[in-house]
PDB file of C-alpha atoms in Angstrom:
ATOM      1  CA  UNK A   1       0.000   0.000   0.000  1.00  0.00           C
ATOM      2  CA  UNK A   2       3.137   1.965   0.513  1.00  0.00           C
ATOM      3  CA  UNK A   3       6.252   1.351  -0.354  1.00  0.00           C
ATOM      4  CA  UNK A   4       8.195   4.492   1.785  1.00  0.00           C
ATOM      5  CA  UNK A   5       6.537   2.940   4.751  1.00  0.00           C
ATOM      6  CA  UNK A   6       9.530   3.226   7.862  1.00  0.00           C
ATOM      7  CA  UNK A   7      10.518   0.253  10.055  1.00  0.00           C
ATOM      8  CA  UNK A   8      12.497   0.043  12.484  1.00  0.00           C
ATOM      9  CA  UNK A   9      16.024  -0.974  12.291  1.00  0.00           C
ATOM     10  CA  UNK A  10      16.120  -3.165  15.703  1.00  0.00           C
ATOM     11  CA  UNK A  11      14.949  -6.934  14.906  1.00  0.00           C
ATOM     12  CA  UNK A  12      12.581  -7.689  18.213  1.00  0.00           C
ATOM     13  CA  UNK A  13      11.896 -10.905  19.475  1.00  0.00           C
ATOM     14  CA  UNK A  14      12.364 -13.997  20.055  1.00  0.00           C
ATOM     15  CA  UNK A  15       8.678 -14.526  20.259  1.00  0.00           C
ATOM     16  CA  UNK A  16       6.697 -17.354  21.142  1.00  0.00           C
ATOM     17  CA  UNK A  17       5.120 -19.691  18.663  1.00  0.00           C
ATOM     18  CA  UNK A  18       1.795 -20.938  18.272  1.00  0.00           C
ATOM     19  CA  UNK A  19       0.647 -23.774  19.721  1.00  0.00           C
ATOM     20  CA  UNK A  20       0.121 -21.748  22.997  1.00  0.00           C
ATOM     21  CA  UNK A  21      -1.366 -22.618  26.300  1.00  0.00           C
ATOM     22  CA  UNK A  22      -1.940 -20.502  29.520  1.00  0.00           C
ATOM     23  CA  UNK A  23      -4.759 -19.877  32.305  1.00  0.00           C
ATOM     24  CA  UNK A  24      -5.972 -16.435  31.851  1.00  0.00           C
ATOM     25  CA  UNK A  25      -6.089 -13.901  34.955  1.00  0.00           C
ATOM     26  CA  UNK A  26      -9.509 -15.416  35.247  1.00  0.00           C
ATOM     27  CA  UNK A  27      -8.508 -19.256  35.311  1.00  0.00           C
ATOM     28  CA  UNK A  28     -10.158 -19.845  32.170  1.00  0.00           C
ATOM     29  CA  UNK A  29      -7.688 -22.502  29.788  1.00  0.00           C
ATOM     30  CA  UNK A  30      -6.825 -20.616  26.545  1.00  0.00           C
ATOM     31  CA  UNK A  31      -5.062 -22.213  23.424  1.00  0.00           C
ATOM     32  CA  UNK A  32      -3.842 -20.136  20.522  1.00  0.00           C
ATOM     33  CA  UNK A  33      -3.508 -22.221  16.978  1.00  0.00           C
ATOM     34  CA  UNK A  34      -3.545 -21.470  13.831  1.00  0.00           C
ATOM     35  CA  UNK A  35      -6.438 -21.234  11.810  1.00  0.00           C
ATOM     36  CA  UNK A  36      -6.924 -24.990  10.347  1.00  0.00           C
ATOM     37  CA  UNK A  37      -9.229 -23.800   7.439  1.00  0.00           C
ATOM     38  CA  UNK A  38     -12.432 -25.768   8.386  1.00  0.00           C
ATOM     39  CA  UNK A  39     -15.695 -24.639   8.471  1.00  0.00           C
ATOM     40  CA  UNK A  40     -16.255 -25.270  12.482  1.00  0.00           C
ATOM     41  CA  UNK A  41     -13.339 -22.724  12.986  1.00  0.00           C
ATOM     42  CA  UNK A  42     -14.806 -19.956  10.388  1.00  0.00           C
ATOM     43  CA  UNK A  43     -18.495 -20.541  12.137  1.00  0.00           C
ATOM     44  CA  UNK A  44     -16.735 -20.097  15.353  1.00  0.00           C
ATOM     45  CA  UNK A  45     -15.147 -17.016  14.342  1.00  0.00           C
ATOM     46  CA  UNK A  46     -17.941 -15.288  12.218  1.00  0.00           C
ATOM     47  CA  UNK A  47     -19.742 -15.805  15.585  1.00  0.00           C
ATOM     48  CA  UNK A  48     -17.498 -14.045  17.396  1.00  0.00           C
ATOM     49  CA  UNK A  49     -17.386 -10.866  15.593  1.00  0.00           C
ATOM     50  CA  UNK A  50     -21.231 -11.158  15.280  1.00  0.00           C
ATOM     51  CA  UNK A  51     -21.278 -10.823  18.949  1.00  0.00           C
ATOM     52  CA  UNK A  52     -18.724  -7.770  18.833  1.00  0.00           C
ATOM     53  CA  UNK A  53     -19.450  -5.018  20.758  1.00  0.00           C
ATOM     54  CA  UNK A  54     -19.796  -1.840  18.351  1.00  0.00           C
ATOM     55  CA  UNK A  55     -18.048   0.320  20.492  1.00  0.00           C
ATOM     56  CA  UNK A  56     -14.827  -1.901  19.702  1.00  0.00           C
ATOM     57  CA  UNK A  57     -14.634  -1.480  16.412  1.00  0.00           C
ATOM     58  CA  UNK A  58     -11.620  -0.263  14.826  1.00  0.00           C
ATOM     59  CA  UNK A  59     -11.506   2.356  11.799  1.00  0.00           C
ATOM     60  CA  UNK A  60     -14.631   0.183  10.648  1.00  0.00           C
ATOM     61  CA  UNK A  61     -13.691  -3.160  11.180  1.00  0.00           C
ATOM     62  CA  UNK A  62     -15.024  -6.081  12.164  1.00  0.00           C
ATOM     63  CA  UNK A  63     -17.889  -4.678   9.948  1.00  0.00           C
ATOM     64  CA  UNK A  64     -21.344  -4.423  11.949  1.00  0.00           C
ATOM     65  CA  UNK A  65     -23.830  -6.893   9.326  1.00  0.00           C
ATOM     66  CA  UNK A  66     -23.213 -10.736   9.599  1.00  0.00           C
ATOM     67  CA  UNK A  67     -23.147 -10.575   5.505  1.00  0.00           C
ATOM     68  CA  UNK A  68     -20.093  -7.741   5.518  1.00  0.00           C
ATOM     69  CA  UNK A  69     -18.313  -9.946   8.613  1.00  0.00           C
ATOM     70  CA  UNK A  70     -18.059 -13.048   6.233  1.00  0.00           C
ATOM     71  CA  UNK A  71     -17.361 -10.774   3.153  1.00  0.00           C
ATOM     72  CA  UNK A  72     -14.715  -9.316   5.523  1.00  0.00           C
ATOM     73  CA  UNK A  73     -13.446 -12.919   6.900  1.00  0.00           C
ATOM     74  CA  UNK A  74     -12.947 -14.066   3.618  1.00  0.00           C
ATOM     75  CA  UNK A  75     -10.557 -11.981   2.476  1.00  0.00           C
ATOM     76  CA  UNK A  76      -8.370 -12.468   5.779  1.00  0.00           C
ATOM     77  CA  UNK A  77      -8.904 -15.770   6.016  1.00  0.00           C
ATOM     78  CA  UNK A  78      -7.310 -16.165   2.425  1.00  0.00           C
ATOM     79  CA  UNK A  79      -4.541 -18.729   2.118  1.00  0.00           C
ATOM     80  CA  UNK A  80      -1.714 -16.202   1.539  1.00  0.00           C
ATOM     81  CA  UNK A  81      -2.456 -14.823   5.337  1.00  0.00           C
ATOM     82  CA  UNK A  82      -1.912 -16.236   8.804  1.00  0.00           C
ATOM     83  CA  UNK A  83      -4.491 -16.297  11.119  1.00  0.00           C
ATOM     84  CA  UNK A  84      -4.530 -17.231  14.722  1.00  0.00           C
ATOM     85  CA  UNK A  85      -7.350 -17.950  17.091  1.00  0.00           C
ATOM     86  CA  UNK A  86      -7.671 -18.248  20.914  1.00  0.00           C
ATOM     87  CA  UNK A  87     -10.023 -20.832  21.697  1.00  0.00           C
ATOM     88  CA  UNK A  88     -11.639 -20.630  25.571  1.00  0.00           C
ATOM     89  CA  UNK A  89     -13.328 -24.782  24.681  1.00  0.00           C
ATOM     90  CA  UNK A  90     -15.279 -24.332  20.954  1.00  0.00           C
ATOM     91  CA  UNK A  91     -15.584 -20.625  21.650  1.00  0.00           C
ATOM     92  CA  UNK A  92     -13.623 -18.368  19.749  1.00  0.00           C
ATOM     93  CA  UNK A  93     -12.633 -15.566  22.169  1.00  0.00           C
ATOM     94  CA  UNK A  94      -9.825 -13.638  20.189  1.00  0.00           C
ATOM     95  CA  UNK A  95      -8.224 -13.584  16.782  1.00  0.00           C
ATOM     96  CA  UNK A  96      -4.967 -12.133  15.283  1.00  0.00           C
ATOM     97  CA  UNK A  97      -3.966 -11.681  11.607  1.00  0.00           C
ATOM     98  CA  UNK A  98      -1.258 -10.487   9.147  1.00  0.00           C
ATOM     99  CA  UNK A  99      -2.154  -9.878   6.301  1.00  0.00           C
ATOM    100  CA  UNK A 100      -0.077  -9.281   2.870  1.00  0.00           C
ATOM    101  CA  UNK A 101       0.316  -5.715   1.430  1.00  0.00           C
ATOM    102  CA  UNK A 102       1.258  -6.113  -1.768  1.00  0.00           C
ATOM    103  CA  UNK A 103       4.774  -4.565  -0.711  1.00  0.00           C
ATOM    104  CA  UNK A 104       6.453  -8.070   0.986  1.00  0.00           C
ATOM    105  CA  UNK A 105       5.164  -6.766   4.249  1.00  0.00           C
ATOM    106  CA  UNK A 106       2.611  -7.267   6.425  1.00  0.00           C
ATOM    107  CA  UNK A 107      -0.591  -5.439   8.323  1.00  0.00           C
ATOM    108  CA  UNK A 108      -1.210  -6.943  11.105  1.00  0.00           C
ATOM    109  CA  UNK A 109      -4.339  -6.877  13.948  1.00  0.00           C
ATOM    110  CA  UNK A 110      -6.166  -8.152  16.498  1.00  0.00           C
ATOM    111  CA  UNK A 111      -9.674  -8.599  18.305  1.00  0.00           C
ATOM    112  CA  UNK A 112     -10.899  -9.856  21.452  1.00  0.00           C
ATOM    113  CA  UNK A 113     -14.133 -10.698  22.362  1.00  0.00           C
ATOM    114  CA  UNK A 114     -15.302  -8.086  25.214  1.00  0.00           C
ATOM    115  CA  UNK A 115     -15.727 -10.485  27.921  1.00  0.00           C
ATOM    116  CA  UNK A 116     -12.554 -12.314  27.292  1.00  0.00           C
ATOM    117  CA  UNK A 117      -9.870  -8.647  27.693  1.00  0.00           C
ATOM    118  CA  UNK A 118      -7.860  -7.852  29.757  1.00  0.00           C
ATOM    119  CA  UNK A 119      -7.201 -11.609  30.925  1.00  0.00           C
ATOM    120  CA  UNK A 120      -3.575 -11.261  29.349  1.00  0.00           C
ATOM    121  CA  UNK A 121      -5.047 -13.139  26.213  1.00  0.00           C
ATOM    122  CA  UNK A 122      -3.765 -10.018  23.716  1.00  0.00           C
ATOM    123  CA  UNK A 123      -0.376 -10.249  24.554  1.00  0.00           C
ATOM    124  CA  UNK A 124      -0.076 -13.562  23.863  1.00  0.00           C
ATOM    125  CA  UNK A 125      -2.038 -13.071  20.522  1.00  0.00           C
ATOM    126  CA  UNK A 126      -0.106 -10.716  19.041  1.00  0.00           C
ATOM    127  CA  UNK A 127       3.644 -12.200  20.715  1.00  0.00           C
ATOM    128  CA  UNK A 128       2.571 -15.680  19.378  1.00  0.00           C
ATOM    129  CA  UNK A 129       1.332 -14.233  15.815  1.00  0.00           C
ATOM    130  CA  UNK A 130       4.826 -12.354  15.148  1.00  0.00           C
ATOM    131  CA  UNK A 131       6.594 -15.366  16.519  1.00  0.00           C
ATOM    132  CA  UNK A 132       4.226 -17.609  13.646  1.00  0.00           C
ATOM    133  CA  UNK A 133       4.920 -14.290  10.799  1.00  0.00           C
ATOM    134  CA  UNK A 134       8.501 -14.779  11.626  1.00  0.00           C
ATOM    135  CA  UNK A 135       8.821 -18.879  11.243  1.00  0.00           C
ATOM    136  CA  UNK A 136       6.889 -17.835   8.078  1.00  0.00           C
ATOM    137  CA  UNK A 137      10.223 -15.799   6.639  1.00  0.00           C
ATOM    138  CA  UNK A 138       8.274 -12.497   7.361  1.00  0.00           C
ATOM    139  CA  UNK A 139      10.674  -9.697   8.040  1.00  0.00           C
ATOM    140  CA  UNK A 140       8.445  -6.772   9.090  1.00  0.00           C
ATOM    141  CA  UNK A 141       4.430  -5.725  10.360  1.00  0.00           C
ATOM    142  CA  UNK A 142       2.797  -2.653  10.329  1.00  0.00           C
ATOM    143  CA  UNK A 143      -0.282  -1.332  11.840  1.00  0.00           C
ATOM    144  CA  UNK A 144      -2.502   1.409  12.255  1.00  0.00           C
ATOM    145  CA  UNK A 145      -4.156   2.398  15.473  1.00  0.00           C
ATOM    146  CA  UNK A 146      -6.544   5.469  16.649  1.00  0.00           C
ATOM    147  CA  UNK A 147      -4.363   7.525  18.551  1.00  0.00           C
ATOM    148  CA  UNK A 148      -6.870   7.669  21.556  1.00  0.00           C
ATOM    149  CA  UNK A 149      -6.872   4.194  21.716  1.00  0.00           C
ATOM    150  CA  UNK A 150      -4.313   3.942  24.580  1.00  0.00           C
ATOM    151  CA  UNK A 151      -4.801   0.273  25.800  1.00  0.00           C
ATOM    152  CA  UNK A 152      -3.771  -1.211  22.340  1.00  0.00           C
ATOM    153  CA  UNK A 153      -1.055   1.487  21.608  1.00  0.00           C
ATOM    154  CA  UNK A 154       0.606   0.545  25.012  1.00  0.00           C
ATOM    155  CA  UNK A 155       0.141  -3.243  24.121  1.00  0.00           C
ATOM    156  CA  UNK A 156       1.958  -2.639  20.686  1.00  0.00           C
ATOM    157  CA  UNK A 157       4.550  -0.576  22.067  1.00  0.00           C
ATOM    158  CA  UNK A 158       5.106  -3.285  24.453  1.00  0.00           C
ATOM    159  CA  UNK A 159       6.008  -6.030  22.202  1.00  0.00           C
ATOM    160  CA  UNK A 160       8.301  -3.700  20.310  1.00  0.00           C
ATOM    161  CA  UNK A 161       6.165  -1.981  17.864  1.00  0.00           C
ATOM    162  CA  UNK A 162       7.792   2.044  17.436  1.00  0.00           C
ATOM    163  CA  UNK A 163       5.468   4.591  16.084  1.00  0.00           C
ATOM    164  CA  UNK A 164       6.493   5.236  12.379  1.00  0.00           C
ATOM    165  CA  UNK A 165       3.986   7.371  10.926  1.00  0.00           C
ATOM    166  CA  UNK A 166       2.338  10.155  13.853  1.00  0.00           C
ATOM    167  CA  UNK A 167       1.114  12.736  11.019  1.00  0.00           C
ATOM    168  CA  UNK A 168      -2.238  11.484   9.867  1.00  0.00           C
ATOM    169  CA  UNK A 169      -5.587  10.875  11.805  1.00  0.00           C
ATOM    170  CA  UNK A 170      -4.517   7.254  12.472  1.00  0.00           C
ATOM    171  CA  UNK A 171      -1.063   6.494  14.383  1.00  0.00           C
ATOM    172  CA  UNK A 172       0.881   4.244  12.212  1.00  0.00           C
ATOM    173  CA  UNK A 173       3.426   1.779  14.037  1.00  0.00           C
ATOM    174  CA  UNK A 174       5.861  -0.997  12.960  1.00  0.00           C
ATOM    175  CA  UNK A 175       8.337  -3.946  14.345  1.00  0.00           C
ATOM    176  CA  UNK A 176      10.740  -5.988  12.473  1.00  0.00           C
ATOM    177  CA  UNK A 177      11.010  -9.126  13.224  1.00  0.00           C
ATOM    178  CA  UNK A 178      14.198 -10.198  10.844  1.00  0.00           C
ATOM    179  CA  UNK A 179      16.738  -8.169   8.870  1.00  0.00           C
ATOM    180  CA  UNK A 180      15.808  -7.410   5.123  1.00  0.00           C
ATOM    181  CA  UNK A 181      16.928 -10.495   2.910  1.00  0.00           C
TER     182      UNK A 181
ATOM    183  CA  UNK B   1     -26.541  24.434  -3.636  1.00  0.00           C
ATOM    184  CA  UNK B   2     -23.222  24.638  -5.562  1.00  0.00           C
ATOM    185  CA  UNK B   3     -20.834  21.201  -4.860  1.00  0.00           C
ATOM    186  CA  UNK B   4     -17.331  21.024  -5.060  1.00  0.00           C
ATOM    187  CA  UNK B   5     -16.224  17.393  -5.916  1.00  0.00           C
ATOM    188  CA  UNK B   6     -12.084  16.819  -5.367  1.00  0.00           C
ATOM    189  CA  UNK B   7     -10.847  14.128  -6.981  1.00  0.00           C
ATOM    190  CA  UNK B   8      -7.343  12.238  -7.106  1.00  0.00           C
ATOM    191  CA  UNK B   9      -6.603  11.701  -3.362  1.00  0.00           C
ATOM    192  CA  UNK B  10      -3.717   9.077  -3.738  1.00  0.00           C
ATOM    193  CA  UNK B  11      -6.174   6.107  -3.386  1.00  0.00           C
ATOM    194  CA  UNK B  12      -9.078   7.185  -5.761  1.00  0.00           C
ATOM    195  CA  UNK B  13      -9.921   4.339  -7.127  1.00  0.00           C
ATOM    196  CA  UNK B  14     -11.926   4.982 -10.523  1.00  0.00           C
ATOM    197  CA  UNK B  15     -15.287   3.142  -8.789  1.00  0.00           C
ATOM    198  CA  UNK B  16     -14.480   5.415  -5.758  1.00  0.00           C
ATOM    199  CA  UNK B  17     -14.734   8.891  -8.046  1.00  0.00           C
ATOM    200  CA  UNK B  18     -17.556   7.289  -9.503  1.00  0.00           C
ATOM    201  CA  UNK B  19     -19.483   6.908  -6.771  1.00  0.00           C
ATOM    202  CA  UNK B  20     -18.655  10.244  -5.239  1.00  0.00           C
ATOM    203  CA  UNK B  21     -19.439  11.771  -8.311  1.00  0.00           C
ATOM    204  CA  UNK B  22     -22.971  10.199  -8.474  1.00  0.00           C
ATOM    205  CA  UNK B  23     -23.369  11.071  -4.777  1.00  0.00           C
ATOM    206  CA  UNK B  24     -22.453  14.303  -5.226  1.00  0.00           C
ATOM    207  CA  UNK B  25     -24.740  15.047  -8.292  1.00  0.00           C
ATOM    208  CA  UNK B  26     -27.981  13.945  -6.489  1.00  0.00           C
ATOM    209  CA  UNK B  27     -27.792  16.986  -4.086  1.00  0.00           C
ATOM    210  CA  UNK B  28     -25.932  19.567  -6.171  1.00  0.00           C
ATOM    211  CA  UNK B  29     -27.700  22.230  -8.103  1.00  0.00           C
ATOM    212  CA  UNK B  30     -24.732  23.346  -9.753  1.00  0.00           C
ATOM    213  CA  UNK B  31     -21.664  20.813  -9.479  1.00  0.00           C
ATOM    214  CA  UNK B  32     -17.632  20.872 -10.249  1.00  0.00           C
ATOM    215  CA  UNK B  33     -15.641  18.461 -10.179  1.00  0.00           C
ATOM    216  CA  UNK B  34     -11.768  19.476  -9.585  1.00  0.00           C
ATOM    217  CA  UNK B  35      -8.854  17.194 -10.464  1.00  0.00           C
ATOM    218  CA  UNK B  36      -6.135  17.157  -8.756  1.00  0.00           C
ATOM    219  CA  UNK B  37      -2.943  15.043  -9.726  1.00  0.00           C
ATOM    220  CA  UNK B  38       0.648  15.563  -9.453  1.00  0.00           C
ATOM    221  CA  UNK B  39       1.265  14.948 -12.806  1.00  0.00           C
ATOM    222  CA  UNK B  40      -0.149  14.804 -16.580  1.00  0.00           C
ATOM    223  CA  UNK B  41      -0.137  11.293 -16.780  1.00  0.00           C
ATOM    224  CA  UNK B  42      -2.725  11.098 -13.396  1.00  0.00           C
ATOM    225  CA  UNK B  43      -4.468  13.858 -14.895  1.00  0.00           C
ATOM    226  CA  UNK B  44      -5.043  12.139 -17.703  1.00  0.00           C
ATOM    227  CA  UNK B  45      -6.024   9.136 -16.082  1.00  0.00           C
ATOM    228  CA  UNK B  46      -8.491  10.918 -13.960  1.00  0.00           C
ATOM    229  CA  UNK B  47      -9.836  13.081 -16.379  1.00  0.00           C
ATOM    230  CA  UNK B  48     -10.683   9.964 -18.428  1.00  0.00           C
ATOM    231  CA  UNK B  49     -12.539   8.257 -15.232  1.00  0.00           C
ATOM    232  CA  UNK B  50     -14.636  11.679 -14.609  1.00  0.00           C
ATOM    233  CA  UNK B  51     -15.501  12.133 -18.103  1.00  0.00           C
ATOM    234  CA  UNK B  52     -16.632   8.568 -18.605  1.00  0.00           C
ATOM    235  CA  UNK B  53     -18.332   8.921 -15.592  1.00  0.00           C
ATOM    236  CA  UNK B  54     -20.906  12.213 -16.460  1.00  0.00           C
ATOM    237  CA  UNK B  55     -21.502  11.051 -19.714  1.00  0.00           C
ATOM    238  CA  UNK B  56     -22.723   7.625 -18.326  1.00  0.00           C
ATOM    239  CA  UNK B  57     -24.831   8.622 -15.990  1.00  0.00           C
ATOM    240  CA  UNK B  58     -25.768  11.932 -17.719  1.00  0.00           C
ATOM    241  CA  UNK B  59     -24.510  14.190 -15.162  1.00  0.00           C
ATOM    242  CA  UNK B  60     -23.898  17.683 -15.635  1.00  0.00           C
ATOM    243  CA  UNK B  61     -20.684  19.232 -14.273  1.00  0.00           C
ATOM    244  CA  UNK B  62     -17.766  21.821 -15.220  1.00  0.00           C
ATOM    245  CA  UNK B  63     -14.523  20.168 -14.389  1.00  0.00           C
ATOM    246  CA  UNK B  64     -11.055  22.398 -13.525  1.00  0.00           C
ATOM    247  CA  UNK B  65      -7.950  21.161 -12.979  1.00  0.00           C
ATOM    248  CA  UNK B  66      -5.530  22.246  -9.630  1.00  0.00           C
ATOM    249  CA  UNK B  67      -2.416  21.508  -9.164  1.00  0.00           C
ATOM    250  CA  UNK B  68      -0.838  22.167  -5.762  1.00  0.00           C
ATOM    251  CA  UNK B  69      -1.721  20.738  -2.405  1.00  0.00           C
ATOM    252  CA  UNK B  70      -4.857  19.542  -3.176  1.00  0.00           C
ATOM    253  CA  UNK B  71      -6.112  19.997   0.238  1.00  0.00           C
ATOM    254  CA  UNK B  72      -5.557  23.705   0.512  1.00  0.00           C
ATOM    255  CA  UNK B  73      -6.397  24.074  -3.342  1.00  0.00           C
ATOM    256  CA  UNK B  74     -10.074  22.809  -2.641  1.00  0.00           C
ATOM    257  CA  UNK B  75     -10.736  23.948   0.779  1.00  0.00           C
ATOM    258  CA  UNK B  76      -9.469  27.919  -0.869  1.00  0.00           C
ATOM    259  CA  UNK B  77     -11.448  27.170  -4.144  1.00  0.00           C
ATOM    260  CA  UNK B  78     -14.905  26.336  -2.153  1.00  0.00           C
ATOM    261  CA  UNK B  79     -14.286  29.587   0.143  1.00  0.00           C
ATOM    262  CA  UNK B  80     -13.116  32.347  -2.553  1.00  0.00           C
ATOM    263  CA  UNK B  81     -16.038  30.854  -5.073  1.00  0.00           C
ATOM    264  CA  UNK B  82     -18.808  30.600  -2.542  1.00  0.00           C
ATOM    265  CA  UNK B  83     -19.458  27.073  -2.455  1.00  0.00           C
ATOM    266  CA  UNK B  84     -22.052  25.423  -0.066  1.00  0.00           C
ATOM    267  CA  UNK B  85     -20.502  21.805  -0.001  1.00  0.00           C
ATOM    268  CA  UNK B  86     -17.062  19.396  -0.725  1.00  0.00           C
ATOM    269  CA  UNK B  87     -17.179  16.355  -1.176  1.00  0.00           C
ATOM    270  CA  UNK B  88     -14.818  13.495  -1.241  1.00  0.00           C
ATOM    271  CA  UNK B  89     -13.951  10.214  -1.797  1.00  0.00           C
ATOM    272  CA  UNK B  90     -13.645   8.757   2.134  1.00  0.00           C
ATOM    273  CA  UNK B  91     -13.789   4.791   1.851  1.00  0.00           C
ATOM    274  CA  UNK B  92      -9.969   3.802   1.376  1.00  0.00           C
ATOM    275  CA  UNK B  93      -9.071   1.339   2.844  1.00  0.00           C
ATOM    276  CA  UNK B  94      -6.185  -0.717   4.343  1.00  0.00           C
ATOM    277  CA  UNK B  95      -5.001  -4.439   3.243  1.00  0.00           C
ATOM    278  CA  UNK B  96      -6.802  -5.456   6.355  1.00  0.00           C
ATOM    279  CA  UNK B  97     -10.047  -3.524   5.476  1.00  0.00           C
ATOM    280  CA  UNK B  98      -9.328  -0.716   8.083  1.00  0.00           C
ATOM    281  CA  UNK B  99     -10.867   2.284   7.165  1.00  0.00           C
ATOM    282  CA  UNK B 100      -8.009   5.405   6.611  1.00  0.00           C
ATOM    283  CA  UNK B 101      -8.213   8.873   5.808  1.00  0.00           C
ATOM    284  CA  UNK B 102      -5.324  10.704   3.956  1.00  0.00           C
ATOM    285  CA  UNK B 103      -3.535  13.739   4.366  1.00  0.00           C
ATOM    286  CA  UNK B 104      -5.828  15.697   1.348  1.00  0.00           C
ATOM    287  CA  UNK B 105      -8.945  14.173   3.180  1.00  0.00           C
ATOM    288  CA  UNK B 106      -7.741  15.269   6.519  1.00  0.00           C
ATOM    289  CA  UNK B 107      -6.934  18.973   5.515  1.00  0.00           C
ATOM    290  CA  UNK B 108     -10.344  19.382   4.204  1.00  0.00           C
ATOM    291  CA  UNK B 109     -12.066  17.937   7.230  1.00  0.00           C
ATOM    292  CA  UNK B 110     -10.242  20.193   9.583  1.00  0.00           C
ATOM    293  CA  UNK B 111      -9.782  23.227   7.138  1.00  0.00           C
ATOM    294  CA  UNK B 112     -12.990  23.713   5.462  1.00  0.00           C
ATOM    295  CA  UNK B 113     -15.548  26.288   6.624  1.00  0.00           C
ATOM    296  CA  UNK B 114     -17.844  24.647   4.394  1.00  0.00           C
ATOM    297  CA  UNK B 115     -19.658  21.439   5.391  1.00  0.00           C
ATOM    298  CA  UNK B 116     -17.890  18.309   4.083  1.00  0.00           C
ATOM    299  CA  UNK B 117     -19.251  15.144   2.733  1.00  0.00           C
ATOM    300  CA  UNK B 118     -17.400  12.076   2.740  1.00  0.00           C
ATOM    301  CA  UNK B 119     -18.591   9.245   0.462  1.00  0.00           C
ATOM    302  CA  UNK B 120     -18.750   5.580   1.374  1.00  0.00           C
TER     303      UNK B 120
END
């Protein structure tokens, strides 16, 4: 989307890779995996971000209709992205993704279900998903983020993101996770 | 009222100016349409997409072309020649589908004294 995009020059990590296993802060047993491709785990998901709460959203996504949620999954759920979900049993309670930009890198982001944050189950979403992006060969993420949106800017910043871009309505921030090739 | 459409933020897609151009027409008594590109070969482009656009859907327009910041360029345009309304392209959108507003969009929003549509 654009190629003069900044990163920065540190490589973070290690991170963890998925599968992962913890007890959230409220005892509940979480595994992250990858997305397997099946129609159970897409249900799962699309029923997640069905149950979304609005105020949530981020610049307009996950969309608000069930129909523009699968339109929506379906392009991020394509093969050429990587997708993980944290599973609380068969319910779908957060989801990470990176997905191509046409420019070798990657955007990446992340959602969890209101009753399931702040239970530590972000951080080890997004760790776990740049630990999976960088098995995969991928050398750097970007995101954007509404600057008011302090809880996920800290989270970002935490796992080594830097803010690149600060001069448009959205705050744009990236990590590298492996020198260039 | 009088509607000033800008066209050729950097991700004006040619359904995108379509749209806005069709949006814009249905509440505009008198419409422009200014192009804005850094360079002939854009304006070319764009000028192709607008025309093909008013002549398909029978809209009636005068089109100008502005070269400069494009933000500035329309927000002074709509103030010095009395226009009621801009309206832009606002739907661009990340890889992921996230929703982003660029720098020409932004000036506009924050600059103009008119009122400003976006178009979705």
């Amino acid at each position: 989307m654009n190629s003069e995009r900044r990163y920065p020059e540190t490589v973070s990590g290690p991170f963890e890779e998925p599968p992962v296993r913890f007890s959230d802060r409220d005892d509940r047993d979480i595994e992250i995996r990858p997305y397997d491709g099946s129609e159970a785990e897409y249900e799962a998901l699309a029923e997640m971000y069905v149950e979304f709460d609005p105020s949530d959203r981020a610049q307009g996504i996950p969309p608000g209709r069930e129909s523009r949620v699968r339109t929506w999954l379906d392009g991020i759920l394509a093969e050429d992205c990587y997708n993980l979900i944290a599973w609380d049993g068969d319910t779908a309670a957060g989801h990470s993704t990176l997905v191509p930009d046409g420019d070798d890198d990657y955007e990446l982001a992340i959602f969890v279900l209101q009753e399931y944050q702040e239970a530590g189950i972000g951080t080890h979403l997004i760790e776990s998903l740049l630990g999976y992006g960088d098995s995969e060969g991928i050398n750097c993420v970007w995101l954007t983020v509404e600057r008011w949106n302090h809880a996920a800017v800290s989270l970002y910043e935490k796992v080594g993101f830097e803010t690149t871009g600060a001069e448009s309505f959205e705050l744009e921030m990236a990590i590298r996770l492996a020198e260039d090739d | 009222m009088n509607v000033l459409v800008g066209v050729g933020s950097t991700n004006d897609s040619p359904a995108a100016i379509e749209r806005t151009i069709r949006r814009a027409a249905k509440v505009a008594d008198e419409l422009t349409v200014a192009i804005c590109s850094p360079d002939a070969a854009t304006d070319e482009s764009l000028a192709a997409t607008v025309t093909a656009t008013l002549e398909e859907h029978d809209i009636t327009a005068s089109t100008r072309h502005v070269s400069g910041q494009p933000g500035s360029e329309l927000v002074d345009i709509a103030e010095s020649e009395g226009f009621d309304e801009i309206v832009l392209a606002g739907g661009q959108t990340s890889p992921m589908g996230k929703i982003t507003i660029d720098k020409t969009v932004e000036f506009v929003v924050l600059n103009a004294h008119t009122t400003v549509t976006l178009v979705r």
